Structures are given as C-alpha cells and as structure tokens.
Amino acid sequence: MTNEQNNDEIKALLKSAITPVNYTELPRDLWPQMLRKLDERPAPAVLATLDKIPWFDWALAAILSALLIAFPGTIPALLYHL
Amino acid sequence: MELLERFAAGDLEAFEALFRTHQKEVYAWVIRIVRDHGIAEDLTVETFWRIYRSHSRFDPTGSFRAWARRIATNAALDHLRHARRETELPNDLPGLAASDPAVCRETRSRIREAFFQLPPKYRLVATLALIEEEPYNNIAEAMGISVALVKVRLFRAVRMLRKKLNSFYTEVIAK
C-alpha cells in the first residue's frame, strides 16, 4: 500500500469521526479583549532586553559564576584587575 | 512611515490597525487547529500579544500575515501541549456538519481517542492535512518547517493512528 492510499484511508476514518470546521467566522471584535490584555501585561522592557542577549553570553556568565563559586579565592584578584 | 515600519517601531496605533485587519484570519486559522470557539478567541488575543511583544524583531519588508500565522500556530501548539485532552475536541462544536451516520458511535469514539493520543506536533499536522485538507506548503510555512518534514510528521501520525486503530480498522473499512 502506498503512502497516498494509506493517508486516504486514515483520512476517511478521521473525517467520519472528526468533521472539518466549517464555521470559521470571528463572532466579535477582539480588540477590547486585546486592550485589556495589554493593560494587564504591558510589554516587559527588561524581559525584551534579556531576550536580545545571545545564548553564548549567558553561557559565559554561567561558566564565570561557576568558577567564582568553585574558587572564591579568585574574587579579590578579579576585583583588583577590574 | 509605512504601517509595518511604525508597528516594528512599537507604535500602538499601527498595531491596532494590523490587529483589526488580521484578527479574523488568525482566528480562522487557530479554530481549525483547536476546534473550540472560546479557546480560539483566547489564542487569537494571545497570538497578538506575542506579536506586540516581539514587534522589534519583525522585519517590515517581510509578510506580516505569514509571521502572524506562524506565531498563531505556535500558540495553538502550546495550547495542545498543555490543555487536557478531553477539552480539546468537543463533540458539539456549533457549525460542524453532522458526522457520517454509517460509522457507529463507538468506532468514532475510538478514532477520536486514538487521535487525541497523538503527540501534539503530529496531531497538528494530521488535523490540518487530513481533516482540514490544508496544502502541505501552507502547513510547512505556518509551522516554520520544510514540506518534507510535514510529510514525515504526517507519515508518522498516520502510522501511529493505524497502529492504535489496528484492532478494528479492518472492520470499519469493510463497512
């Protein structure tokens, strides 16, 4: 049996149990709902900025933090060189 | 400045204009995936919330419609991943045509059960390709994957469904 025949048989079975959505008209304007959501959840500036930081910067920060936790004696030396 | 450029710069009025232009289209796409009017409305708003939040990442030279559809598809997929199975595909969705009376209720129930058990990404492809008969390239564009990968996922979905339905598949086909 080919993939097409296979798909057609399963499609016929599925469509006998789950019919396509015929009515897709939006019953009302959703802008008031959108405005409410915008008021509740204003676009977070901090999160938007965090989104833009590349993943490898996060990886470097994580590695540096891990090293500082593992070898706390290096913190004064690091501060001295900063 | 053009509407899309103003939107990309964070202009709320431009966003409202785009919302009013595209809300029906986004809703019509989402409801075909989630098959519930209330959930589709919520996901339409969620989609535009994500769009608004990501305005700075939008390329004004690109297609807003395609971008919105992809975000809507991701929102719908997130819903399928998190929602409880029994609330996802109501029996009495208004506007649906009557099912084939030749197929008995138990068989339909088992088919639906098997369908619900598909992993969300396969169910999404199967819904759009097999039930809604959406062209593969539209599905691929909406999911941000290749047409070849759509076909692979559909093949796997059909294989999983066939396996689950195997015990009574022959009986139903024979009817």
Coordinates of N, CA and C in Angstrom, one line a residue:
Chain A
M1 N 0.8 -1.2 0.0 CA 0.0 0.0 0.0 C 0.9 1.3 0.0
T2 N 0.6 2.2 -0.9 CA 1.4 3.4 -1.0 C 1.0 4.4 0.2
N3 N 1.9 5.4 0.4 CA 1.6 6.4 1.4 C 0.3 7.1 1.1
E4 N 0.0 7.4 -0.2 CA -1.2 8.1 -0.5 C -2.4 7.3 -0.2
Q5 N -2.4 6.0 -0.5 CA -3.6 5.2 -0.2 C -3.7 5.1 1.3
N6 N -2.6 4.9 2.0 CA -2.6 4.9 3.5 C -3.2 6.1 4.1
N7 N -2.8 7.3 3.6 CA -3.3 8.6 4.0 C -4.8 8.7 3.7
D8 N -5.2 8.3 2.5 CA -6.6 8.4 2.2 C -7.5 7.6 3.1
E9 N -7.1 6.4 3.4 CA -7.9 5.5 4.3 C -8.0 6.1 5.7
I10 N -6.9 6.5 6.2 CA -6.9 7.1 7.5 C -7.7 8.4 7.5
K11 N -7.6 9.2 6.4 CA -8.3 10.5 6.3 C -9.8 10.2 6.3
A12 N -10.3 9.2 5.6 CA -11.7 8.8 5.5 C -12.2 8.5 6.9
L13 N -11.4 7.7 7.6 CA -11.7 7.3 9.0 C -11.8 8.5 9.9
L14 N -10.8 9.3 9.8 CA -10.8 10.5 10.7 C -11.9 11.4 10.4
K15 N -12.2 11.6 9.1 CA -13.3 12.6 8.8 C -14.7 12.0 9.1
S16 N -14.8 10.7 9.3 CA -16.0 10.2 9.8 C -16.3 10.4 11.2
A17 N -15.2 10.6 12.0 CA -15.3 10.9 13.4 C -15.1 12.3 13.8
I18 N -14.3 13.0 13.0 CA -13.9 14.4 13.3 C -14.2 15.2 12.0
T19 N -15.2 16.0 12.0 CA -15.5 16.8 10.8 C -14.7 18.1 10.7
P20 N -14.4 18.5 9.5 CA -13.7 19.8 9.4 C -14.6 21.0 10.0
V21 N -13.9 22.0 10.4 CA -14.6 23.2 10.9 C -15.1 24.0 9.8
N22 N -16.4 24.1 9.7 CA -17.0 24.8 8.5 C -17.2 26.3 8.9
Y23 N -17.5 26.6 10.1 CA -17.8 27.9 10.5 C -16.5 28.6 11.2
T24 N -15.8 29.4 10.5 CA -14.6 30.0 11.0 C -14.7 31.5 11.1
E25 N -16.0 32.0 11.1 CA -16.1 33.5 11.2 C -15.9 33.9 12.6
L26 N -15.2 35.0 12.8 CA -15.0 35.5 14.2 C -16.3 36.2 14.6
P27 N -16.9 35.8 15.7 CA -18.2 36.3 16.1 C -18.2 37.7 16.6
R28 N -17.0 38.2 17.1 CA -17.0 39.6 17.6 C -15.6 40.2 17.5
D29 N -15.5 41.5 17.6 CA -14.3 42.2 17.6 C -13.5 41.9 18.9
L30 N -12.2 41.5 18.7 CA -11.5 41.1 19.9 C -10.6 42.2 20.4
W31 N -10.7 43.4 19.8 CA -9.8 44.5 20.2 C -10.0 44.9 21.7
P32 N -11.2 45.0 22.2 CA -11.4 45.3 23.6 C -10.6 44.3 24.5
Q33 N -10.7 43.0 24.2 CA -10.1 42.0 24.9 C -8.5 42.1 24.8
M34 N -8.1 42.5 23.6 CA -6.6 42.8 23.4 C -6.2 43.9 24.3
L35 N -7.0 45.0 24.3 CA -6.6 46.1 25.1 C -6.5 45.8 26.6
R36 N -7.4 45.0 27.1 CA -7.4 44.5 28.5 C -6.1 43.8 28.7
K37 N -5.8 42.9 27.8 CA -4.5 42.1 28.0 C -3.3 43.0 28.0
L38 N -3.3 44.0 27.1 CA -2.2 44.9 27.1 C -2.0 45.7 28.4
D39 N -3.2 46.0 29.0 CA -3.2 46.8 30.2 C -2.7 45.9 31.4
E40 N -3.1 44.6 31.3 CA -2.7 43.7 32.4 C -1.3 43.3 32.3
R41 N -0.8 43.1 31.0 CA 0.5 42.6 30.8 C 1.3 43.5 29.9
P42 N 1.7 44.7 30.4 CA 2.5 45.6 29.5 C 3.8 44.9 29.0
A43 N 4.2 45.2 27.8 CA 5.4 44.6 27.3 C 6.6 44.8 28.2
P44 N 7.1 43.7 28.8 CA 8.2 43.9 29.8 C 9.5 44.3 29.1
A45 N 9.9 45.6 29.4 CA 11.1 46.1 28.8 C 12.3 45.3 29.2
V46 N 12.4 44.9 30.5 CA 13.6 44.1 31.0 C 13.6 42.8 30.3
L47 N 12.5 42.1 30.2 CA 12.5 40.8 29.5 C 12.8 40.9 28.1
A48 N 12.3 42.0 27.4 CA 12.6 42.2 26.0 C 14.1 42.4 25.8
T49 N 14.7 43.1 26.7 CA 16.2 43.3 26.6 C 16.9 41.9 26.8
L50 N 16.4 41.2 27.8 CA 17.1 39.9 28.1 C 17.0 39.0 26.9
D51 N 15.8 39.1 26.2 CA 15.6 38.2 25.0 C 16.7 38.4 24.0
K52 N 17.2 39.7 23.9 CA 18.2 40.0 22.8 C 19.6 39.6 23.1
I53 N 19.9 39.2 24.4 CA 21.2 38.8 24.8 C 21.5 37.4 24.2
P54 N 22.6 37.2 23.4 CA 22.9 35.9 22.7 C 23.1 34.9 23.8
W55 N 22.8 33.6 23.4 CA 22.9 32.5 24.3 C 24.3 32.3 24.9
F56 N 25.3 32.6 24.0 CA 26.7 32.3 24.4 C 27.2 33.3 25.5
D57 N 26.5 34.5 25.5 CA 26.8 35.4 26.7 C 26.3 34.9 28.0
W58 N 25.1 34.2 27.9 CA 24.6 33.6 29.1 C 25.5 32.4 29.5
A59 N 26.0 31.7 28.5 CA 26.9 30.5 28.8 C 28.2 31.0 29.5
L60 N 28.7 32.1 29.0 CA 30.0 32.7 29.6 C 29.7 33.1 31.0
A61 N 28.6 33.8 31.2 CA 28.2 34.3 32.6 C 28.1 33.1 33.5
A62 N 27.4 32.0 33.0 CA 27.2 30.8 33.8 C 28.6 30.2 34.2
I63 N 29.5 30.1 33.2 CA 30.8 29.5 33.5 C 31.6 30.3 34.5
L64 N 31.5 31.7 34.3 CA 32.2 32.6 35.2 C 31.7 32.4 36.6
S65 N 30.4 32.4 36.7 CA 29.7 32.2 38.1 C 30.2 30.9 38.7
A66 N 30.1 29.9 37.9 CA 30.5 28.5 38.5 C 32.0 28.6 38.9
L67 N 32.9 29.2 38.2 CA 34.3 29.3 38.6 C 34.4 30.1 39.9
L68 N 33.7 31.2 40.0 CA 33.8 32.0 41.2 C 33.3 31.3 42.4
I69 N 32.2 30.5 42.2 CA 31.7 29.7 43.3 C 32.7 28.6 43.7
A70 N 33.3 28.0 42.7 CA 34.2 26.9 43.0 C 35.5 27.4 43.6
F71 N 36.0 28.6 43.1 CA 37.2 29.1 43.6 C 37.0 30.6 44.1
P72 N 36.4 30.7 45.3 CA 36.1 32.1 45.8 C 37.3 32.9 46.1
G73 N 38.5 32.2 46.2 CA 39.7 33.0 46.5 C 40.1 33.9 45.3
T74 N 39.6 33.6 44.1 CA 40.0 34.4 43.0 C 39.2 35.7 42.9
I75 N 38.1 35.8 43.7 CA 37.3 37.0 43.6 C 38.1 38.3 43.9
P76 N 38.9 38.4 45.0 CA 39.7 39.6 45.2 C 40.7 39.9 44.0
A77 N 41.3 38.8 43.5 CA 42.2 39.0 42.4 C 41.5 39.6 41.2
L78 N 40.3 39.0 40.9 CA 39.5 39.5 39.8 C 39.1 41.0 40.0
L79 N 38.7 41.3 41.2 CA 38.3 42.7 41.5 C 39.5 43.6 41.4
Y80 N 40.6 43.2 41.8 CA 41.8 44.0 41.7 C 42.1 44.4 40.2
H81 N 41.9 43.3 39.3 CA 42.2 43.6 37.9 C 41.1 44.3 37.2
L82 N 39.9 44.4 37.8 CA 38.9 45.2 37.2 C 39.2 46.6 37.4
Chain B
M1 N 5.9 57.3 7.3 CA 6.4 55.9 7.6 C 5.3 54.9 7.4
E2 N 5.6 53.8 6.8 CA 4.6 52.7 6.5 C 4.1 52.1 7.7
L3 N 2.9 51.5 7.6 CA 2.3 50.8 8.8 C 3.2 49.8 9.4
L4 N 3.8 48.9 8.6 CA 4.6 47.9 9.2 C 5.8 48.4 9.9
E5 N 6.4 49.5 9.3 CA 7.6 50.1 9.9 C 7.2 50.7 11.3
R6 N 6.0 51.4 11.3 CA 5.5 52.0 12.5 C 5.3 50.9 13.6
F7 N 4.7 49.8 13.1 CA 4.5 48.7 14.1 C 5.8 48.2 14.6
A8 N 6.8 48.0 13.7 CA 8.1 47.5 14.2 C 8.7 48.4 15.2
A9 N 8.4 49.7 15.0 CA 9.0 50.7 15.9 C 8.2 50.8 17.3
G10 N 7.1 50.0 17.4 CA 6.4 50.0 18.6 C 5.1 50.9 18.7
D11 N 4.7 51.3 17.6 CA 3.5 52.2 17.5 C 2.2 51.4 17.8
L12 N 1.5 51.8 18.9 CA 0.3 51.1 19.3 C -0.8 51.3 18.2
E13 N -0.9 52.4 17.6 CA -2.0 52.6 16.6 C -1.7 51.7 15.4
A14 N -0.5 51.6 15.0 CA -0.2 50.7 13.9 C -0.5 49.3 14.3
F15 N -0.2 48.9 15.5 CA -0.6 47.6 16.0 C -2.1 47.4 15.9
E16 N -2.8 48.4 16.4 CA -4.3 48.2 16.4 C -4.8 48.0 14.9
A17 N -4.2 48.8 14.0 CA -4.7 48.7 12.6 C -4.4 47.3 12.1
L18 N -3.2 46.7 12.4 CA -2.8 45.4 12.0 C -3.7 44.3 12.7
F19 N -4.0 44.6 13.9 CA -4.9 43.7 14.7 C -6.3 43.6 14.0
R20 N -6.8 44.8 13.7 CA -8.2 44.8 13.1 C -8.2 44.2 11.7
T21 N -7.1 44.3 11.0 CA -7.0 43.7 9.7 C -6.9 42.2 9.7
H22 N -6.1 41.7 10.7 CA -5.7 40.3 10.6 C -6.4 39.4 11.7
Q23 N -7.2 40.0 12.6 CA -7.7 39.2 13.7 C -8.6 38.0 13.1
K24 N -9.4 38.3 12.1 CA -10.3 37.3 11.5 C -9.6 36.1 10.9
E25 N -8.5 36.5 10.2 CA -7.7 35.5 9.6 C -7.0 34.6 10.6
V26 N -6.4 35.2 11.6 CA -5.7 34.5 12.7 C -6.7 33.5 13.4
Y27 N -7.9 34.1 13.7 CA -8.9 33.3 14.4 C -9.3 32.1 13.5
A28 N -9.6 32.3 12.2 CA -10.0 31.3 11.3 C -8.9 30.2 11.2
W29 N -7.7 30.5 11.4 CA -6.6 29.5 11.3 C -6.6 28.8 12.6
V30 N -6.6 29.5 13.7 CA -6.5 28.8 15.0 C -7.7 27.9 15.3
I31 N -8.9 28.3 15.0 CA -10.0 27.5 15.3 C -10.0 26.1 14.6
R32 N -9.3 26.1 13.4 CA -9.2 24.9 12.7 C -8.2 23.9 13.4
I33 N -7.4 24.4 14.2 CA -6.4 23.6 15.0 C -7.1 23.2 16.3
V34 N -7.6 24.2 17.1 CA -8.1 23.8 18.4 C -9.5 23.5 18.5
R35 N -10.3 23.9 17.5 CA -11.7 23.4 17.3 C -12.6 23.8 18.4
D36 N -12.4 25.0 19.0 CA -13.2 25.5 20.1 C -13.3 27.0 19.9
H37 N -14.5 27.6 19.9 CA -14.6 29.0 19.6 C -13.9 29.8 20.7
G38 N -14.2 29.5 22.0 CA -13.7 30.3 23.1 C -12.2 30.2 23.2
I39 N -11.7 29.0 23.0 CA -10.2 28.8 23.1 C -9.6 29.5 21.9
A40 N -10.2 29.5 20.7 CA -9.7 30.2 19.5 C -9.6 31.7 19.7
E41 N -10.6 32.2 20.4 CA -10.6 33.7 20.7 C -9.5 34.0 21.6
D42 N -9.3 33.2 22.7 CA -8.2 33.5 23.6 C -6.9 33.4 22.9
L43 N -6.7 32.4 22.1 CA -5.5 32.2 21.4 C -5.2 33.2 20.4
T44 N -6.3 33.8 19.8 CA -6.1 34.9 18.9 C -5.5 36.1 19.6
V45 N -6.0 36.4 20.8 CA -5.5 37.5 21.6 C -4.1 37.2 22.1
E46 N -3.9 35.9 22.5 CA -2.5 35.5 22.9 C -1.5 35.7 21.7
T47 N -2.0 35.3 20.6 CA -1.1 35.5 19.4 C -0.7 36.9 19.2
F48 N -1.7 37.8 19.2 CA -1.4 39.2 19.0 C -0.6 39.8 20.2
W49 N -0.8 39.3 21.4 CA 0.1 39.7 22.5 C 1.5 39.3 22.2
R50 N 1.7 38.1 21.7 CA 3.1 37.7 21.4 C 3.7 38.6 20.2
I51 N 2.8 38.9 19.3 CA 3.2 39.7 18.1 C 3.6 41.1 18.7
Y52 N 2.8 41.7 19.5 CA 3.1 43.0 20.1 C 4.4 43.0 20.9
R53 N 4.6 41.9 21.6 CA 5.8 41.8 22.5 C 7.0 41.7 21.6
S54 N 6.9 41.1 20.4 CA 8.0 40.9 19.6 C 8.2 41.9 18.4
H55 N 7.5 43.0 18.5 CA 7.5 44.0 17.4 C 8.9 44.3 16.9
S56 N 9.8 44.4 17.8 CA 11.2 44.9 17.4 C 11.9 43.8 16.5
R57 N 11.4 42.6 16.6 CA 12.0 41.5 15.9 C 11.4 41.3 14.5
F58 N 10.3 42.1 14.2 CA 9.6 41.9 13.0 C 10.3 42.7 11.9
D59 N 10.5 42.1 10.7 CA 11.2 42.7 9.6 C 10.0 43.4 8.7
P60 N 10.0 44.7 8.7 CA 8.9 45.4 8.0 C 8.9 45.1 6.5
T61 N 9.9 44.5 5.9 CA 9.9 44.2 4.5 C 9.3 42.8 4.3
G62 N 9.1 42.0 5.4 CA 8.5 40.7 5.3 C 7.0 40.7 5.3
S63 N 6.4 39.5 5.3 CA 5.0 39.4 5.3 C 4.4 39.3 6.7
F64 N 3.6 40.3 7.1 CA 3.0 40.2 8.4 C 2.1 39.0 8.6
R65 N 1.4 38.8 7.5 CA 0.4 37.7 7.5 C 1.1 36.3 7.8
A66 N 2.2 36.1 7.1 CA 2.9 34.8 7.4 C 3.5 34.7 8.8
W67 N 4.0 35.9 9.2 CA 4.6 35.9 10.6 C 3.5 35.7 11.6
A68 N 2.4 36.3 11.4 CA 1.3 36.2 12.4 C 0.8 34.7 12.4
R69 N 0.7 34.1 11.2 CA 0.2 32.7 11.2 C 1.2 31.8 11.9
R70 N 2.5 32.1 11.7 CA 3.4 31.2 12.4 C 3.3 31.3 13.9
I71 N 3.2 32.6 14.4 CA 3.1 32.8 15.8 C 1.7 32.1 16.3
A72 N 0.7 32.3 15.5 CA -0.6 31.7 15.9 C -0.5 30.2 16.0
T73 N 0.2 29.6 15.1 CA 0.4 28.1 15.1 C 1.2 27.7 16.3
N74 N 2.2 28.4 16.7 CA 3.0 28.1 17.9 C 2.1 28.2 19.1
A75 N 1.3 29.3 19.1 CA 0.4 29.5 20.3 C -0.6 28.3 20.4
A76 N -1.1 27.9 19.3 CA -2.1 26.8 19.2 C -1.4 25.5 19.7
L77 N -0.1 25.3 19.2 CA 0.6 24.1 19.6 C 0.9 24.1 21.1
D78 N 1.3 25.2 21.6 CA 1.5 25.3 23.1 C 0.2 24.9 23.8
H79 N -0.9 25.4 23.3 CA -2.2 25.0 23.9 C -2.4 23.5 23.8
L80 N -2.2 22.9 22.7 CA -2.4 21.4 22.6 C -1.5 20.7 23.5
R81 N -0.3 21.3 23.8 CA 0.7 20.6 24.7 C 0.2 20.7 26.1
H82 N -0.5 21.8 26.5 CA -0.8 22.0 27.9 C -2.3 21.7 28.3
A83 N -3.1 21.7 27.3 CA -4.6 21.5 27.6 C -4.9 20.0 27.9
R84 N -5.9 19.9 28.6 CA -6.4 18.5 28.9 C -7.0 17.9 27.6
R85 N -6.8 16.7 27.4 CA -7.2 16.0 26.2 C -8.7 16.2 25.9
E86 N -9.5 15.9 27.0 CA -11.0 15.9 26.7 C -11.6 17.2 26.4
T87 N -10.8 18.3 26.7 CA -11.4 19.6 26.4 C -11.0 20.1 25.0
E88 N -10.2 19.3 24.3 CA -9.7 19.9 23.0 C -10.6 19.7 21.8
L89 N -11.4 18.7 21.8 CA -12.1 18.4 20.6 C -13.6 18.1 21.0
P90 N -14.4 19.2 21.2 CA -15.7 19.0 21.6 C -16.6 18.3 20.6
N91 N -17.6 17.5 21.0 CA -18.4 16.8 20.1 C -19.4 17.7 19.4
D92 N -19.8 18.7 20.1 CA -21.0 19.5 19.6 C -20.5 20.9 19.3
L93 N -19.4 21.1 18.6 CA -18.9 22.4 18.1 C -20.0 23.0 17.2
P94 N -20.5 24.2 17.5 CA -21.5 24.7 16.6 C -21.0 25.0 15.2
G95 N -21.7 24.7 14.2 CA -21.3 24.9 12.8 C -20.6 23.7 12.2
L96 N -20.4 22.7 13.0 CA -19.9 21.5 12.4 C -21.0 20.7 11.7
A97 N -20.6 20.1 10.5 CA -21.5 19.2 9.8 C -21.7 17.9 10.6
A98 N -22.8 17.3 10.4 CA -23.1 16.0 11.1 C -22.1 15.0 10.6
S99 N -21.7 14.1 11.5 CA -20.8 13.0 11.1 C -21.5 12.0 10.3
D100 N -20.7 11.1 9.7 CA -21.3 10.0 8.9 C -22.1 9.1 9.8
P101 N -23.4 8.9 9.6 CA -24.2 8.1 10.4 C -23.8 6.6 10.3
A102 N -23.2 6.2 9.2 CA -22.8 4.8 9.0 C -21.8 4.4 10.0
V103 N -21.0 5.3 10.5 CA -20.0 4.9 11.4 C -20.5 5.0 12.8
C104 N -20.5 3.9 13.5 CA -21.1 3.8 14.8 C -20.4 4.7 15.8
R105 N -21.1 5.0 16.9 CA -20.6 5.9 17.9 C -19.4 5.4 18.5
E106 N -19.3 4.1 18.8 CA -18.2 3.5 19.5 C -16.9 3.6 18.6
T107 N -17.1 3.4 17.3 CA -16.0 3.5 16.4 C -15.5 4.9 16.4
R108 N -16.4 5.9 16.3 CA -16.0 7.3 16.2 C -15.3 7.6 17.5
S109 N -15.8 7.1 18.6 CA -15.2 7.4 19.9 C -13.7 6.9 19.9
R110 N -13.5 5.7 19.4 CA -12.2 5.1 19.4 C -11.2 5.8 18.5
I111 N -11.8 6.3 17.3 CA -10.9 7.0 16.4 C -10.5 8.3 17.1
R112 N -11.5 9.0 17.7 CA -11.2 10.3 18.4 C -10.1 10.1 19.5
E113 N -10.4 9.0 20.2 CA -9.4 8.7 21.3 C -8.0 8.5 20.8
A114 N -7.9 7.7 19.7 CA -6.6 7.5 19.1 C -6.0 8.8 18.6
F115 N -6.8 9.6 18.1 CA -6.4 10.9 17.6 C -5.8 11.8 18.7
F116 N -6.6 11.8 19.8 CA -6.2 12.6 21.0 C -4.8 12.2 21.5
Q117 N -4.6 10.9 21.4 CA -3.3 10.4 22.0 C -2.1 10.7 21.1
L118 N -2.3 11.2 19.9 CA -1.1 11.6 19.1 C -0.4 12.7 19.8
P119 N 1.0 12.7 19.8 CA 1.7 13.8 20.3 C 1.3 15.1 19.6
P120 N 1.2 16.3 20.3 CA 0.7 17.5 19.7 C 1.2 17.9 18.3
K121 N 2.5 17.8 18.1 CA 3.1 18.2 16.8 C 2.6 17.3 15.7
Y122 N 2.3 16.1 16.0 CA 1.8 15.2 14.9 C 0.3 15.4 14.8
R123 N -0.4 15.7 15.9 CA -1.8 15.9 15.8 C -2.1 17.2 15.0
L124 N -1.2 18.2 15.2 CA -1.4 19.4 14.5 C -1.3 19.2 13.0
V125 N -0.3 18.5 12.6 CA -0.1 18.2 11.1 C -1.3 17.4 10.6
A126 N -1.7 16.3 11.4 CA -2.8 15.5 10.9 C -4.1 16.2 10.9
T127 N -4.3 17.1 11.8 CA -5.6 17.9 11.8 C -5.6 18.8 10.5
L128 N -4.5 19.5 10.3 CA -4.5 20.4 9.1 C -4.5 19.7 7.8
A129 N -3.7 18.6 7.7 CA -3.5 17.9 6.4 C -4.7 17.0 6.1
L130 N -5.1 16.2 7.1 CA -6.1 15.1 6.8 C -7.5 15.6 7.0
I131 N -7.8 16.4 8.1 CA -9.1 16.8 8.4 C -9.5 18.1 7.6
E132 N -8.6 19.1 7.7 CA -8.9 20.4 7.1 C -8.4 20.4 5.7
E133 N -7.6 19.4 5.3 CA -7.1 19.3 3.9 C -6.4 20.6 3.4
E134 N -5.5 21.1 4.3 CA -4.7 22.2 4.0 C -3.5 21.8 3.2
P135 N -3.1 22.5 2.2 CA -1.9 22.1 1.4 C -0.7 22.1 2.3
Y136 N 0.2 21.1 1.9 CA 1.4 20.9 2.7 C 2.3 22.2 2.9
N137 N 2.4 23.0 1.8 CA 3.2 24.1 1.8 C 2.7 25.2 2.8
N138 N 1.4 25.3 3.0 CA 0.8 26.2 3.9 C 1.1 25.7 5.4
I139 N 1.0 24.4 5.6 CA 1.3 23.8 6.9 C 2.8 24.1 7.2
A140 N 3.6 23.8 6.2 CA 5.1 24.0 6.4 C 5.4 25.4 6.8
E141 N 4.8 26.4 6.1 CA 5.1 27.8 6.3 C 4.6 28.2 7.7
A142 N 3.4 27.7 8.1 CA 2.8 28.0 9.4 C 3.6 27.5 10.5
M143 N 4.2 26.3 10.3 CA 5.0 25.7 11.4 C 6.5 26.0 11.4
G144 N 6.9 26.7 10.3 CA 8.3 27.0 10.2 C 9.2 25.8 9.9
I145 N 8.6 24.8 9.2 CA 9.4 23.6 8.9 C 9.3 23.4 7.4
S146 N 10.1 22.4 6.9 CA 10.0 22.2 5.4 C 8.8 21.3 5.1
V147 N 8.5 21.3 3.8 CA 7.4 20.5 3.3 C 7.7 19.0 3.5
A148 N 9.0 18.7 3.4 CA 9.5 17.3 3.6 C 9.2 16.9 5.0
L149 N 9.5 17.8 6.0 CA 9.2 17.4 7.4 C 7.8 17.3 7.7
V150 N 6.9 18.1 7.0 CA 5.5 18.0 7.2 C 5.1 16.6 6.8
K151 N 5.6 16.1 5.6 CA 5.2 14.8 5.1 C 5.7 13.7 6.1
V152 N 6.9 13.9 6.6 CA 7.4 12.9 7.6 C 6.5 12.8 8.8
R153 N 6.1 14.0 9.3 CA 5.3 14.0 10.5 C 3.9 13.4 10.2
L154 N 3.4 13.7 9.0 CA 2.1 13.1 8.6 C 2.2 11.6 8.5
F155 N 3.3 11.1 7.9 CA 3.6 9.7 7.8 C 3.6 9.0 9.2
R156 N 4.3 9.7 10.1 CA 4.4 9.1 11.4 C 3.0 9.1 12.2
A157 N 2.3 10.2 12.0 CA 1.0 10.4 12.6 C 0.1 9.3 12.1
V158 N 0.1 9.0 10.8 CA -0.8 8.0 10.2 C -0.4 6.6 10.7
R159 N 1.0 6.4 10.8 CA 1.4 5.1 11.3 C 1.0 4.9 12.7
M160 N 1.1 6.0 13.5 CA 0.7 5.8 14.9 C -0.8 5.6 15.0
L161 N -1.6 6.3 14.2 CA -3.1 6.1 14.2 C -3.4 4.7 13.7
R162 N -2.7 4.3 12.7 CA -3.0 2.9 12.2 C -2.7 1.8 13.2
K163 N -1.6 2.1 14.0 CA -1.3 1.1 15.0 C -2.3 1.1 16.1
K164 N -2.8 2.3 16.5 CA -3.8 2.3 17.6 C -5.1 1.8 17.1
L165 N -5.4 2.0 15.8 CA -6.7 1.5 15.3 C -6.7 0.1 14.8
N166 N -5.6 -0.5 14.8 CA -5.4 -1.8 14.1 C -6.4 -2.8 14.5
S167 N -6.8 -2.8 15.7 CA -7.7 -3.9 16.2 C -9.1 -3.9 15.5
F168 N -9.6 -2.7 15.1 CA -10.9 -2.6 14.5 C -10.9 -1.9 13.1
Y169 N -9.7 -1.6 12.6 CA -9.5 -0.9 11.4 C -10.2 -1.7 10.2
T170 N -9.9 -3.0 10.1 CA -10.4 -3.8 9.0 C -11.9 -3.8 9.0
E171 N -12.5 -3.9 10.2 CA -13.9 -3.9 10.3 C -14.6 -2.6 9.8
V172 N -14.0 -1.5 10.2 CA -14.5 -0.2 9.7 C -14.4 0.0 8.2
I173 N -13.2 -0.4 7.7 CA -13.0 -0.2 6.3 C -14.0 -1.1 5.5
A174 N -14.3 -2.3 6.0 CA -15.2 -3.2 5.3 C -16.6 -2.7 5.3
K175 N -17.0 -1.7 6.2 CA -18.4 -1.2 6.2 C -18.7 -0.4 5.0

